[in-house]
CSV table of C-alpha atoms in Angstrom, one decimal:
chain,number,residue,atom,x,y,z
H,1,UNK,CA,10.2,-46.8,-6.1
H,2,UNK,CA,12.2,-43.7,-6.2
H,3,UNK,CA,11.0,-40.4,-7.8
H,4,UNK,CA,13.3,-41.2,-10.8
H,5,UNK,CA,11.3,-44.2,-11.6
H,6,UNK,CA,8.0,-42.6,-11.3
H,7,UNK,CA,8.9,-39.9,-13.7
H,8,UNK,CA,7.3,-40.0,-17.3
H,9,UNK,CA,8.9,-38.4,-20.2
H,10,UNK,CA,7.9,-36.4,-23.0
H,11,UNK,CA,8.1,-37.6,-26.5
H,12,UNK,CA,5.9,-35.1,-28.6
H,13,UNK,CA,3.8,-32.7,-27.8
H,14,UNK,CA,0.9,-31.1,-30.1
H,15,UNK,CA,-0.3,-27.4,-28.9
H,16,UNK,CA,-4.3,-27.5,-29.8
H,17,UNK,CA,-5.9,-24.3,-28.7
H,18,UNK,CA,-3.6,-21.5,-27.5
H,19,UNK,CA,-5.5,-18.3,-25.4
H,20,UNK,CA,-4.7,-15.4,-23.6
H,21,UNK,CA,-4.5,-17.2,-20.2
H,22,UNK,CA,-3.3,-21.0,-21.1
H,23,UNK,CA,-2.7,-23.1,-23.7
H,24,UNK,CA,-4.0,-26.8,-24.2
H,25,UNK,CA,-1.2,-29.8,-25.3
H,26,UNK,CA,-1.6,-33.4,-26.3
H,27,UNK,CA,1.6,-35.0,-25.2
H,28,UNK,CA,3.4,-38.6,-26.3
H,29,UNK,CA,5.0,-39.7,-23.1
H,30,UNK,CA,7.0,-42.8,-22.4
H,31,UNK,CA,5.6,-44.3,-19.2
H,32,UNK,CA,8.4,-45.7,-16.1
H,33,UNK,CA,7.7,-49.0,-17.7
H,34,UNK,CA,8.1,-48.2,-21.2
H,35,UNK,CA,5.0,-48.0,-22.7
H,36,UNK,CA,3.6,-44.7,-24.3
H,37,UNK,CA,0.2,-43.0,-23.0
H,38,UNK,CA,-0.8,-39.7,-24.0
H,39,UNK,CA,-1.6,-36.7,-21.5
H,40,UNK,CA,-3.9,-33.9,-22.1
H,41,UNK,CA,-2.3,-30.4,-20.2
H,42,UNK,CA,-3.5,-27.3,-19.7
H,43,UNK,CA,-0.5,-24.9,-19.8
H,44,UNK,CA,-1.4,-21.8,-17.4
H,45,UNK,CA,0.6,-19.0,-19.5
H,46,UNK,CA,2.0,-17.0,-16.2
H,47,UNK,CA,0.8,-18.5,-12.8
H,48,UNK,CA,-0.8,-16.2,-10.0
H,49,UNK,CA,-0.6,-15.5,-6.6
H,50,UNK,CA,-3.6,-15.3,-3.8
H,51,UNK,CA,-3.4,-13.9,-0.5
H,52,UNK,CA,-5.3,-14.2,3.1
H,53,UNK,CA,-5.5,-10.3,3.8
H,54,UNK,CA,-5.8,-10.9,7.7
H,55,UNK,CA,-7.0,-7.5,10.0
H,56,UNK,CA,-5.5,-6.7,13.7
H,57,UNK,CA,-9.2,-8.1,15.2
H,58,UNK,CA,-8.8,-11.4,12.9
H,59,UNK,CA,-11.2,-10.8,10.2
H,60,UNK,CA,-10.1,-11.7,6.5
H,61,UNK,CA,-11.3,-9.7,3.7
H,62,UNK,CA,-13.0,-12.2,1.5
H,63,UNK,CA,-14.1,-11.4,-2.2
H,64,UNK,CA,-17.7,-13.2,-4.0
H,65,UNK,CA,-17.6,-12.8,-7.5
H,66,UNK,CA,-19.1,-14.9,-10.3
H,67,UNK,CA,-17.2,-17.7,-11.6
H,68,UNK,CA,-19.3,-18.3,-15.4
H,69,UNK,CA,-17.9,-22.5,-15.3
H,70,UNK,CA,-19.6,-22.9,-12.1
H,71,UNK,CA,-22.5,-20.5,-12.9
H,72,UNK,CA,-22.2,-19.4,-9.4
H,73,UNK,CA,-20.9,-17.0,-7.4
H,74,UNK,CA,-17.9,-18.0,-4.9
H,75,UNK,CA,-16.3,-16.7,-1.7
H,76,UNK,CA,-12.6,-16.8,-2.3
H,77,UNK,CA,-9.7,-15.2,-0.9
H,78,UNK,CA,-7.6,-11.7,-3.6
H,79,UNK,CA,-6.0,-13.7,-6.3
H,80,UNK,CA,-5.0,-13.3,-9.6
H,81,UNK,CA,-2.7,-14.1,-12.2
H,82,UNK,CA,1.2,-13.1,-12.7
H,83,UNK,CA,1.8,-10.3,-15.2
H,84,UNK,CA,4.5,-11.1,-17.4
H,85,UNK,CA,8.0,-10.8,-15.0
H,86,UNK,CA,5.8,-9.9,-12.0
H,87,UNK,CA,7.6,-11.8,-8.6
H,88,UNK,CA,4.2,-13.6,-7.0
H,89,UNK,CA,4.7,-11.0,-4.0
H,90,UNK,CA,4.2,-8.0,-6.1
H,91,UNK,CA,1.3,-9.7,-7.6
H,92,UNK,CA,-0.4,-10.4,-4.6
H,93,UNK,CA,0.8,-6.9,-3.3
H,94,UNK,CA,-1.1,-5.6,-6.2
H,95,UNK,CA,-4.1,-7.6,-6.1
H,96,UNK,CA,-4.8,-6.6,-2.3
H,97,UNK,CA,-5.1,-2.9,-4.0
H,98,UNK,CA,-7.1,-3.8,-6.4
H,99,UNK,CA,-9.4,-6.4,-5.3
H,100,UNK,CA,-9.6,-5.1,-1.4
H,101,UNK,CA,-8.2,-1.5,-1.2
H,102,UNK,CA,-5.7,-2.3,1.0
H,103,UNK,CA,-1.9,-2.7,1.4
H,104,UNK,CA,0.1,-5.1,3.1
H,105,UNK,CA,2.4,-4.1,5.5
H,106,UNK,CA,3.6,-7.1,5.9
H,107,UNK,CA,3.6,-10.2,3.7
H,108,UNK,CA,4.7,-14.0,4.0
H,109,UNK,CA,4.7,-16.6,2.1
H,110,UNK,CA,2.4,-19.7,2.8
H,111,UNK,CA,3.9,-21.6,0.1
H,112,UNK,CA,3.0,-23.2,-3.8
H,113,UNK,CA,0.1,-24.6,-4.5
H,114,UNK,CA,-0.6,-27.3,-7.4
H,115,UNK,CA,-4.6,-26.5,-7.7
H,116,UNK,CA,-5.3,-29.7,-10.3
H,117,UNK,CA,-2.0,-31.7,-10.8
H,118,UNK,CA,-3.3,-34.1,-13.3
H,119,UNK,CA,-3.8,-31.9,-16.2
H,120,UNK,CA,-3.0,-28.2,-15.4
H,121,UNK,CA,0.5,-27.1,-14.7
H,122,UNK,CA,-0.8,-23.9,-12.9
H,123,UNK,CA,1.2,-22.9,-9.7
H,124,UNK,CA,-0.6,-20.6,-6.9
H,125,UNK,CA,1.5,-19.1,-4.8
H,126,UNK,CA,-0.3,-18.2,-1.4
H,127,UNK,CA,0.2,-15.4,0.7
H,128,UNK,CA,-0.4,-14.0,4.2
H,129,UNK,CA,-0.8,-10.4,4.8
H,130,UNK,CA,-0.7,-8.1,7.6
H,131,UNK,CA,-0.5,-4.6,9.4
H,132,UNK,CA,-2.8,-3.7,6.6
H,133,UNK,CA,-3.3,-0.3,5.5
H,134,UNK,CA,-6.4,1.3,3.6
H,135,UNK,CA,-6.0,2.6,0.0
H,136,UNK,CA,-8.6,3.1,-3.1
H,137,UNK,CA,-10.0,-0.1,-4.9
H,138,UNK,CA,-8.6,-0.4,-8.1
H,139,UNK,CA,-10.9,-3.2,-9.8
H,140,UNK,CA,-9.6,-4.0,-13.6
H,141,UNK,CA,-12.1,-3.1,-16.1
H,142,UNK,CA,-15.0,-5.8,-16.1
H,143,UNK,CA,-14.3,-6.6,-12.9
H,144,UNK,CA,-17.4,-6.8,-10.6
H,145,UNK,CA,-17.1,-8.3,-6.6
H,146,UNK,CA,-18.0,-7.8,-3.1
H,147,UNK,CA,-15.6,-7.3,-0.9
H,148,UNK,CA,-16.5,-8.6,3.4
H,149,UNK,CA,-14.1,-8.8,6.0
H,150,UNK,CA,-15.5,-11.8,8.1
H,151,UNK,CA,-13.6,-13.5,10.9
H,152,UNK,CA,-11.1,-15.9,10.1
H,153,UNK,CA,-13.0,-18.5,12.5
H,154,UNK,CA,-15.9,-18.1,10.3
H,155,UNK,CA,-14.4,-18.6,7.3
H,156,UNK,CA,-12.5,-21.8,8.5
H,157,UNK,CA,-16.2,-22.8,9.4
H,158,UNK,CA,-17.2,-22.6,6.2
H,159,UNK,CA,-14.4,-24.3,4.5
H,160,UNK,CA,-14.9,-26.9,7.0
H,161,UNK,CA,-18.8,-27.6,5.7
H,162,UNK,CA,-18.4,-26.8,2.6
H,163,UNK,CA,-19.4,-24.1,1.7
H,164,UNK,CA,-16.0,-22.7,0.7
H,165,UNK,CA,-15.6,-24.9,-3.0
H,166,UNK,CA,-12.3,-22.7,-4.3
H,167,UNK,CA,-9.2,-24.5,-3.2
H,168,UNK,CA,-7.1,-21.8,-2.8
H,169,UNK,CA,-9.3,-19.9,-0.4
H,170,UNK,CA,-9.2,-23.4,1.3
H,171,UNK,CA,-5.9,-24.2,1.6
H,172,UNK,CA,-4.5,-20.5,2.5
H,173,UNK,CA,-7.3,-20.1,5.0
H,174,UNK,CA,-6.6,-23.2,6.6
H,175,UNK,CA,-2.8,-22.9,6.7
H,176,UNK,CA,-3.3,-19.4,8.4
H,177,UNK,CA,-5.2,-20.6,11.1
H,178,UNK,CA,-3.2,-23.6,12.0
H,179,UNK,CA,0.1,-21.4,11.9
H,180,UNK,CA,-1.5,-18.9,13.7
H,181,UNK,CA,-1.7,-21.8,16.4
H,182,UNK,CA,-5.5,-22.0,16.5
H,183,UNK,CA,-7.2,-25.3,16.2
């Protein structure tokens, strides 16, 4: 089969809960062979943008805040989401400041990520940052984390058993240290 034939298509769609950061649907679809199905999707209202803050000596600042849905608190990578017309760069730019109080002197892009395809249309874009430069913390109000910078090594270590749950943190960490060309 072609893409063309695996596509579904949308034949209604109900909006039942709409919130500052996404919105939830109930869609009709008509499936490739013509029967209808419904899908439940979670609309993410603007995106986001993380990025792998990487220093000179190959340590990555890391952030562990408290994520309430897991009641738990994670090791994840700067990330948040777009503001409304922000490019992902600036976001992660600005995140870097605020999360980390650092700059990037140089960013690059590590590409999209889909973080749950099956019923959240949320795109990630992921980031790589270098020749970094130290600035204030500027955490948004209510904000509360630790910021580390731990070697990149360690941190694919941790991905690697586990202990590193958020997928983003995963899949930027582990695309930086295979393009970095260490295995």
């Amino acid at each position: 089969m072609n893409k063309k034939e695996l596509m579904e298509t949308t034949l209604s769609q109900k909006e039942i809960f709409e919130g500052r950061i996404f919105s939830v649907h109930v869609d009709a679809v008509a499936l490739p062979d013509g029967r209808e199905s419904t899908r439940e999707v979670v609309h993410h209202i603007s995106g986001g943008a993380c990025v792998v803050p990487l220093t000179a000596d190959g340590k990555v600042y890391i952030v562990r805040q408290c994520r309430y849905p897991y009641a738990d608190v994670l090791t994840e990578i700067p990330a948040g989401k777009l503001d409304p017309g922000e490019a992902p760069e600036e976001c992660a730019k600005r995140e870097l400041i605020e999360e980390c109080g650092v700059k990037a002197g140089k960013l690059v892009s590590l590409g999209a990520l889909y973080p749950t395809p099956a019923y959240v249309d949320e795109v990630i874009h992921m980031f790589l940052a270098e020749d970094l430069i130290p600035t204030a913390q500027k955490l948004d109000e209510g904000e509360f984390l630790e910021v580390e910078a731990v070697p990149l090594k360690d941190l694919v270590d941790q991905v690697l058993a586990g202990e590193i749950k958020d997928s983003k943190t995963q899949a930027a960490l582990l695309k930086t240290w295979i393009l970095r060309g260490q295995k």
